[in-house]
Short mmCIF file of C-alpha atoms and ligand atoms in Angstrom, two decimals:
data_model
loop_
_atom_site.label_atom_id
_atom_site.label_comp_id
_atom_site.label_asym_id
_atom_site.label_seq_id
_atom_site.Cartn_x
_atom_site.Cartn_y
_atom_site.Cartn_z
CA MET A 1 -30.27 26.15 -43.60
CA ILE A 2 -27.15 27.94 -42.49
CA ASP A 3 -25.20 29.96 -45.03
CA LEU A 4 -22.56 27.61 -46.44
CA ASN A 5 -20.15 30.58 -46.82
CA LEU A 6 -20.43 31.17 -43.05
CA LEU A 7 -19.86 27.48 -42.40
CA GLN A 8 -16.69 27.59 -44.51
CA HIS A 9 -15.40 30.60 -42.64
CA ALA A 10 -16.18 28.97 -39.31
CA VAL A 11 -14.13 25.87 -40.28
CA MET A 12 -11.25 27.90 -41.68
CA ASP A 13 -11.15 30.30 -38.61
CA SER A 14 -11.56 27.62 -35.98
CA ARG A 15 -8.87 27.65 -33.20
CA ASP A 16 -9.15 23.84 -33.12
CA GLY A 17 -7.84 21.67 -35.92
CA ILE A 18 -10.51 20.21 -38.20
CA SER A 19 -9.85 17.41 -40.66
CA ILE A 20 -11.98 15.29 -42.93
CA ALA A 21 -11.06 11.71 -44.08
CA VAL A 22 -12.81 9.50 -46.62
CA ALA A 23 -14.47 6.34 -45.29
CA GLY A 24 -14.40 3.22 -47.50
CA GLU A 25 -11.12 4.07 -49.20
CA VAL A 26 -7.91 2.21 -48.38
CA ASP A 27 -6.36 3.64 -45.25
CA THR A 28 -9.03 6.30 -44.80
CA PRO A 29 -7.00 9.24 -46.31
CA LEU A 30 -7.39 12.81 -45.23
CA ILE A 31 -9.01 15.05 -47.87
CA PHE A 32 -9.06 18.20 -45.91
CA VAL A 33 -7.27 19.94 -42.99
CA ASN A 34 -7.95 23.45 -41.79
CA PRO A 35 -5.31 26.14 -41.01
CA ALA A 36 -5.45 25.40 -37.27
CA PHE A 37 -4.49 21.75 -38.07
CA GLU A 38 -1.50 23.07 -40.07
CA ARG A 39 -0.46 25.42 -37.26
CA MET A 40 -0.88 22.67 -34.57
CA THR A 41 1.08 20.00 -36.50
CA GLY A 42 3.46 21.99 -38.60
CA TYR A 43 2.32 20.03 -41.66
CA SER A 44 0.87 22.01 -44.58
CA TYR A 45 -2.42 21.11 -46.26
CA ASP A 46 -0.60 19.45 -49.09
CA GLU A 47 1.64 17.42 -46.81
CA ALA A 48 -1.27 16.13 -44.72
CA VAL A 49 -3.86 15.41 -47.40
CA GLY A 50 -3.73 11.89 -48.79
CA ARG A 51 -2.33 10.33 -45.59
CA ASN A 52 -4.07 8.58 -42.79
CA CYS A 53 -4.17 10.76 -39.66
CA ARG A 54 -2.11 8.26 -37.76
CA PHE A 55 1.04 9.61 -39.47
CA LEU A 56 1.03 12.12 -36.52
CA GLN A 57 1.77 9.28 -34.10
CA GLN A 58 5.01 8.29 -35.84
CA GLY A 59 4.49 4.51 -35.50
CA TYR A 60 3.46 4.24 -31.83
CA VAL A 61 -0.18 3.58 -31.01
CA ASP A 62 -1.25 2.54 -27.57
CA PRO A 63 -2.87 -0.96 -28.16
CA ASP A 64 -5.88 -0.19 -25.95
CA GLN A 65 -6.53 3.10 -27.76
CA ARG A 66 -6.12 1.46 -31.15
CA GLU A 67 -8.59 -1.20 -30.16
CA ALA A 68 -11.13 1.41 -28.90
CA MET A 69 -10.84 3.41 -32.09
CA ARG A 70 -11.12 0.37 -34.35
CA ALA A 71 -14.15 -0.90 -32.44
CA ALA A 72 -15.90 2.48 -32.74
CA VAL A 73 -15.21 2.80 -36.48
CA ALA A 74 -16.35 -0.84 -37.09
CA LYS A 75 -19.67 0.05 -35.44
CA GLY A 76 -19.98 3.27 -37.38
CA GLU A 77 -19.64 5.32 -34.22
CA GLY A 78 -17.34 8.26 -33.27
CA PHE A 79 -14.72 8.25 -30.61
CA SER A 80 -12.62 10.60 -28.49
CA GLU A 81 -9.05 9.89 -27.42
CA VAL A 82 -6.07 11.87 -26.08
CA LEU A 83 -3.12 10.72 -28.22
CA PRO A 84 0.58 11.49 -28.16
CA ASN A 85 1.26 13.13 -31.59
CA TYR A 86 4.38 14.56 -33.13
CA ARG A 87 4.68 17.87 -35.00
CA LYS A 88 6.63 18.00 -38.26
CA ASP A 89 9.72 19.23 -36.25
CA GLY A 90 9.52 16.09 -34.11
CA THR A 91 8.26 17.72 -30.95
CA LEU A 92 5.52 15.94 -28.95
CA PHE A 93 2.09 17.42 -28.34
CA TRP A 94 -0.95 15.80 -26.78
CA ASN A 95 -3.88 15.73 -29.23
CA GLU A 96 -7.42 15.43 -27.91
CA LEU A 97 -8.89 13.91 -31.02
CA SER A 98 -12.66 13.69 -31.37
CA VAL A 99 -13.92 11.87 -34.55
CA SER A 100 -17.50 11.63 -35.82
CA PRO A 101 -18.78 9.71 -38.81
CA ILE A 102 -20.55 11.66 -41.52
CA HIS A 103 -23.48 9.75 -43.16
CA ASP A 104 -25.08 10.19 -46.60
CA GLU A 105 -28.79 10.22 -47.14
CA HIS A 106 -28.88 6.34 -47.06
CA GLY A 107 -27.23 6.34 -43.66
CA THR A 108 -23.87 5.06 -45.11
CA VAL A 109 -20.74 6.46 -43.51
CA THR A 110 -18.91 8.33 -46.24
CA HIS A 111 -16.46 10.47 -44.29
CA TYR A 112 -15.13 11.15 -40.84
CA ILE A 113 -14.67 14.57 -39.39
CA GLY A 114 -11.99 15.03 -36.82
CA PHE A 115 -11.50 17.82 -34.26
CA GLN A 116 -7.96 18.19 -32.85
CA LYS A 117 -7.28 20.10 -29.69
CA ASP A 118 -3.81 20.58 -28.32
CA VAL A 119 -4.12 19.65 -24.64
CA THR A 120 -0.37 19.35 -23.92
CA GLN A 121 -0.51 21.77 -21.03
CA ARG A 122 -3.31 19.93 -19.32
CA VAL A 123 -1.69 16.49 -19.82
CA LEU A 124 1.62 17.71 -18.44
CA LEU A 125 -0.09 19.31 -15.47
CA ASP A 126 -1.98 16.06 -14.83
CA GLU A 127 1.30 14.14 -15.04
CA LYS A 128 2.95 16.58 -12.61
CA LEU A 129 0.02 16.23 -10.16
CA ARG A 130 0.14 12.44 -10.43
CA ALA A 131 3.92 12.51 -9.74
CA ARG A 132 3.31 14.75 -6.79
CA ASN A 133 0.61 12.41 -5.51
CA ARG A 134 3.05 9.46 -5.82
CA ASP A 135 5.65 11.42 -3.84
CA LEU A 136 3.12 12.22 -1.20
CA GLU A 137 1.97 8.62 -1.00
CA SER A 138 5.54 7.38 -0.55
CA ALA A 139 6.24 10.10 2.02
CA LYS A 140 3.08 9.02 3.84
CA ARG A 141 4.16 5.36 3.81
CA ALA A 142 7.60 6.29 5.06
CA LEU A 143 6.09 8.38 7.85
CA GLU A 144 3.69 5.61 8.85
CA GLU A 145 6.65 3.24 9.07
CA LEU A 146 8.55 5.77 11.19
CA VAL A 147 5.56 6.02 13.51
CA THR A 148 4.69 2.36 13.77
CA LEU A 149 8.02 0.50 13.34
CA ASP A 150 10.99 0.06 15.56
CA ALA A 151 13.97 1.66 13.85
CA LEU A 152 16.52 -0.96 14.89
CA THR A 153 14.68 -4.28 14.43
CA GLY A 154 11.99 -3.34 11.91
CA VAL A 155 9.21 -4.97 14.03
CA TYR A 156 6.33 -2.82 15.35
CA ASN A 157 7.19 -0.47 18.15
CA ARG A 158 5.69 -0.03 21.61
CA ARG A 159 3.49 2.84 20.59
CA HIS A 160 1.87 0.82 17.85
CA PHE A 161 1.43 -2.13 20.19
CA ASP A 162 -0.41 0.05 22.70
CA SER A 163 -2.83 1.30 20.02
CA ARG A 164 -3.23 -2.08 18.21
CA MET A 165 -3.70 -4.07 21.44
CA GLY A 166 -7.06 -2.38 22.14
CA THR A 167 -8.33 -3.32 18.61
CA LEU A 168 -7.20 -6.90 18.82
CA TRP A 169 -8.81 -7.20 22.29
CA LYS A 170 -12.15 -5.95 20.92
CA ILE A 171 -12.00 -8.37 17.93
CA SER A 172 -11.28 -11.29 20.15
CA ALA A 173 -14.10 -10.28 22.55
CA ARG A 174 -16.51 -10.11 19.63
CA THR A 175 -15.47 -13.52 18.24
CA ALA A 176 -15.06 -15.03 21.67
CA GLU A 177 -11.69 -16.35 20.53
CA SER A 178 -8.75 -16.94 22.82
CA MET A 179 -5.76 -14.70 22.67
CA ALA A 180 -2.28 -15.63 23.73
CA ILE A 181 0.05 -12.83 24.94
CA PHE A 182 3.74 -13.51 25.20
CA PHE A 183 6.32 -11.36 26.87
CA ILE A 184 9.87 -12.21 25.72
CA ASP A 185 13.04 -10.86 27.34
CA ILE A 186 16.65 -11.59 26.44
CA ASP A 187 18.56 -13.06 29.37
CA HIS A 188 21.71 -11.45 30.68
CA PHE A 189 21.75 -8.93 27.94
CA LYS A 190 23.65 -6.42 29.95
CA ALA A 191 26.41 -8.90 30.24
CA TYR A 192 26.27 -9.49 26.47
CA ASN A 193 26.59 -5.80 25.81
CA ASP A 194 29.31 -5.43 28.34
CA HIS A 195 31.28 -8.30 26.76
CA PHE A 196 30.81 -7.62 23.08
CA GLY A 197 29.81 -3.96 22.95
CA HIS A 198 26.67 -2.10 22.10
CA GLN A 199 27.00 -2.59 18.29
CA LYS A 200 27.09 -6.43 18.65
CA GLY A 201 24.16 -6.07 21.13
CA ASP A 202 22.17 -4.29 18.43
CA GLU A 203 22.89 -7.06 15.93
CA ALA A 204 21.83 -9.75 18.42
CA LEU A 205 18.56 -7.80 18.99
CA ILE A 206 17.93 -7.83 15.27
CA ASP A 207 18.60 -11.60 15.07
CA VAL A 208 16.23 -12.26 17.96
CA ALA A 209 13.50 -10.06 16.40
CA GLN A 210 13.90 -11.82 13.07
CA THR A 211 13.62 -15.25 14.64
CA LEU A 212 10.51 -14.22 16.57
CA ALA A 213 8.97 -12.74 13.39
CA GLU A 214 9.67 -15.99 11.52
CA SER A 215 8.04 -17.96 14.38
CA PHE A 216 4.85 -16.00 14.19
CA GLN A 217 3.75 -15.71 10.61
CA ARG A 218 -0.06 -15.78 10.70
CA GLY A 219 -1.69 -12.50 9.64
CA SER A 220 -3.32 -12.27 13.00
CA ASP A 221 -0.06 -12.54 14.99
CA PHE A 222 1.32 -9.29 16.17
CA LEU A 223 4.98 -8.82 17.28
CA ALA A 224 6.36 -5.62 18.75
CA ARG A 225 9.46 -4.49 20.51
CA TYR A 226 8.12 -3.48 23.91
CA GLY A 227 11.30 -1.69 24.86
CA GLY A 228 14.97 -2.39 25.39
CA GLU A 229 15.56 -6.18 25.00
CA GLU A 230 11.93 -7.02 25.51
CA PHE A 231 9.37 -8.08 22.94
CA VAL A 232 5.69 -8.81 23.07
CA VAL A 233 3.64 -11.08 20.82
CA VAL A 234 -0.15 -11.26 20.61
CA ALA A 235 -1.47 -14.38 18.81
CA CYS A 236 -5.21 -14.20 18.22
CA GLY A 237 -7.06 -17.46 18.14
CA MET A 238 -4.27 -19.36 19.91
CA ASP A 239 -5.34 -21.73 22.82
CA ARG A 240 -3.46 -22.65 25.98
CA GLN A 241 -1.87 -25.82 24.66
CA PRO A 242 -0.31 -24.43 21.48
CA ALA A 243 0.66 -21.28 23.40
CA GLY A 244 2.70 -23.46 25.83
CA TYR A 245 4.27 -25.32 22.88
CA PHE A 246 5.06 -22.05 21.18
CA ALA A 247 6.61 -20.49 24.33
CA ASP A 248 9.01 -23.43 24.69
CA GLU A 249 9.65 -23.46 20.97
CA LEU A 250 10.71 -19.80 21.05
CA CYS A 251 13.19 -20.44 23.84
CA ARG A 252 14.62 -23.37 21.81
CA ARG A 253 14.84 -21.37 18.58
CA ILE A 254 16.72 -18.49 20.15
CA ARG A 255 19.01 -20.88 21.97
CA ASP A 256 19.65 -22.72 18.67
CA LEU A 257 20.76 -19.48 17.03
CA GLY A 258 23.98 -20.35 18.94
CA ILE A 259 24.84 -16.74 19.72
CA PRO A 260 27.58 -16.92 22.36
CA ASN A 261 26.96 -15.06 25.69
CA PRO A 262 30.06 -16.13 27.72
CA ASP A 263 28.94 -14.39 30.91
CA SER A 264 25.59 -16.15 31.03
CA PRO A 265 25.40 -19.55 32.83
CA SER A 266 24.30 -21.32 29.61
CA GLY A 267 27.12 -19.68 27.60
CA ARG A 268 24.52 -18.73 24.93
CA LEU A 269 22.14 -16.00 24.28
CA THR A 270 18.78 -17.15 25.61
CA ILE A 271 15.33 -15.67 26.32
CA SER A 272 12.76 -16.01 28.99
CA VAL A 273 9.05 -16.05 28.03
CA GLY A 274 5.96 -15.25 30.04
CA TYR A 275 2.54 -15.84 28.60
CA THR A 276 -1.09 -15.89 29.36
CA VAL A 277 -4.07 -17.05 27.32
CA VAL A 278 -7.34 -15.21 27.68
CA ILE A 279 -10.79 -14.90 26.14
CA PRO A 280 -11.63 -11.19 26.51
CA GLN A 281 -14.83 -10.69 28.47
CA PRO A 282 -16.78 -7.76 29.79
CA GLY A 283 -15.20 -6.42 32.92
CA MET A 284 -11.79 -7.62 31.80
CA GLU A 285 -9.12 -5.08 30.82
CA ALA A 286 -6.53 -5.66 28.06
CA ASN A 287 -3.94 -4.10 30.32
CA ALA A 288 -4.64 -6.59 33.07
CA ALA A 289 -3.98 -9.44 30.61
CA VAL A 290 -0.74 -7.76 29.40
CA LYS A 291 0.30 -7.43 33.08
CA ARG A 292 -0.34 -11.12 33.60
CA ALA A 293 1.99 -12.06 30.81
CA ASP A 294 4.57 -9.72 32.21
CA GLU A 295 4.23 -11.27 35.64
CA ALA A 296 4.79 -14.73 34.00
CA LEU A 297 7.91 -13.34 32.45
CA PHE A 298 9.11 -12.31 35.88
CA ALA A 299 8.37 -15.85 37.13
CA ALA A 300 10.38 -17.24 34.20
CA LYS A 301 13.36 -15.07 35.11
CA HIS A 302 12.96 -16.20 38.67
CA ALA A 303 12.82 -19.82 37.64
CA GLY A 304 16.30 -19.53 36.25
CA ARG A 305 15.74 -17.95 32.77
CA ASN A 306 15.91 -19.72 29.42
CA CYS A 307 12.43 -21.06 30.06
CA ALA A 308 8.76 -20.22 29.66
CA GLN A 309 6.22 -19.73 32.42
CA SER A 310 2.39 -19.05 32.16
CA ALA A 311 0.09 -17.05 34.25
CA PRO A 312 -3.71 -17.50 34.56
CA ALA A 313 -5.96 -15.05 32.69
CA PRO A 314 -7.19 -12.15 34.81
CA THR A 315 -10.62 -12.50 36.29
CA PRO A 316 -13.23 -9.97 35.08
CA SER A 317 -13.60 -7.25 37.72
CA VAL A 318 -17.06 -6.77 39.17
CA THR A 319 -18.74 -3.80 37.46
CA VAL A 320 -20.44 -1.01 39.22
CA ARG A 321 -23.82 -2.23 38.01
CA GLU A 322 -23.19 -5.79 39.16
CA LYS A 323 -22.20 -4.45 42.56
CA ARG A 324 -25.49 -2.63 42.84
CA VAL A 325 -27.37 -5.83 41.88
CA GLN A 326 -25.45 -7.74 44.53
CA LYS A 327 -26.25 -5.05 47.12
CA THR A 328 -29.92 -5.16 46.26
CA SER A 329 -30.28 -8.92 46.36
CA SER A 330 -28.37 -9.17 49.75
CA GLY A 331 -30.79 -6.60 51.15
CA SER A 332 -27.99 -4.39 52.52
N1 LIG B 1 22.72 -3.08 22.28
C1 LIG B 1 21.59 -2.64 22.79
N2 LIG B 1 21.32 -2.92 24.09
C2 LIG B 1 20.15 -2.48 24.60
C3 LIG B 1 19.17 -1.87 23.82
N3 LIG B 1 18.13 -1.67 24.61
C4 LIG B 1 18.42 -2.10 25.81
N4 LIG B 1 19.65 -2.60 25.90
C5 LIG B 1 20.43 -3.11 26.94
O1 LIG B 1 19.80 -4.29 27.50
C6 LIG B 1 20.31 -4.45 28.80
C7 LIG B 1 19.24 -4.90 29.76
O2 LIG B 1 19.77 -5.16 31.00
P1 LIG B 1 18.97 -5.65 32.24
O3 LIG B 1 17.66 -4.98 32.27
O4 LIG B 1 19.88 -5.51 33.43
O5 LIG B 1 18.62 -7.13 31.90
P2 LIG B 1 19.60 -8.34 31.62
O6 LIG B 1 20.99 -8.07 31.78
O7 LIG B 1 19.15 -8.87 30.26
O8 LIG B 1 19.20 -9.36 32.73
P3 LIG B 1 17.88 -10.30 32.83
O9 LIG B 1 16.84 -9.63 31.95
O10 LIG B 1 17.51 -10.26 34.25
O11 LIG B 1 18.24 -11.61 32.34
C8 LIG B 1 20.96 -3.11 29.24
O12 LIG B 1 22.33 -3.30 29.28
C9 LIG B 1 20.60 -2.19 28.08
O13 LIG B 1 21.57 -1.20 27.81
C10 LIG B 1 19.49 -1.65 22.46
O14 LIG B 1 18.65 -1.08 21.70
N5 LIG B 1 20.65 -2.01 21.99
#
């Protein structure tokens, strides 16, 4: 058995605080604290002994921690928690408290021994790192917005459309779902700008973008500003009939905003819409479908504006392999 004298010196010379509390007495009072406990807390032996160790928390105990500590004690087990404690002079320090039950020869818990370690530096450093991570996260989000969103209207920008279109195309190809692509262009917008000025033109662009965004609210709908006064919408899972309805509805909604455009024949700000509906297939390019919708927009402009026109889906191009098969079967 180890020399008890040595054990006593070890406890008294320990750099970490050591305390002993009595189990089974009201409020589990401390009956011993070592010099390191006194140095760490600023409380002398006489001031600490007789009190429950929670006096160091000055009233506040995190409910989850309290529950965890109570549950461990009820089961006769130890626990380890990092607690905000206060020194006698009122300053905060973080106490990594590790408590173990001491049993008598019958297995009854008679005392608890507590080891206190001042981990303030570590906790503050962790907090600093967490704060820095939070800053980095919000900077990353801001950067992502900058890269993907159009600064004026807040909808996605052309760059993001170009990269997202490929993904949406592949998803629709896999699920064999139809995809409606709409090209939307404000009519006589130059005249609007000339009449009201660029600032008002910007405001009108925002109103149009908002109305379009409100019109397409399904998670799979994708709206982007394609450039200038032109927008593009991709609605996955939308068939030809609802696409036609939607295209007309968009024209109506923008017209009903009632934004005056005195130099346009209708006297109001209107849009033209071109759309195509396509089920992506092998040999069919996303760009070809986008081009079709753009051609339909051109047709809508040609048809007098303030209207929607559709274009047929592109036909899959014959692949090199298919050409070879055709050649072989025709014997040429
Ligand atoms: N205020 C504002 N105007 C813009 C912006 N981007 C493009 N425009 C203007 O949009 C106008 C587009 O003019 P055009 O391409 O001639 O088309 P339009 O006058 O709408 O005629 P149609 O499309 O044929 O009906 C130009 O005057 C551009 O300056 C923008 O961010 N803000």
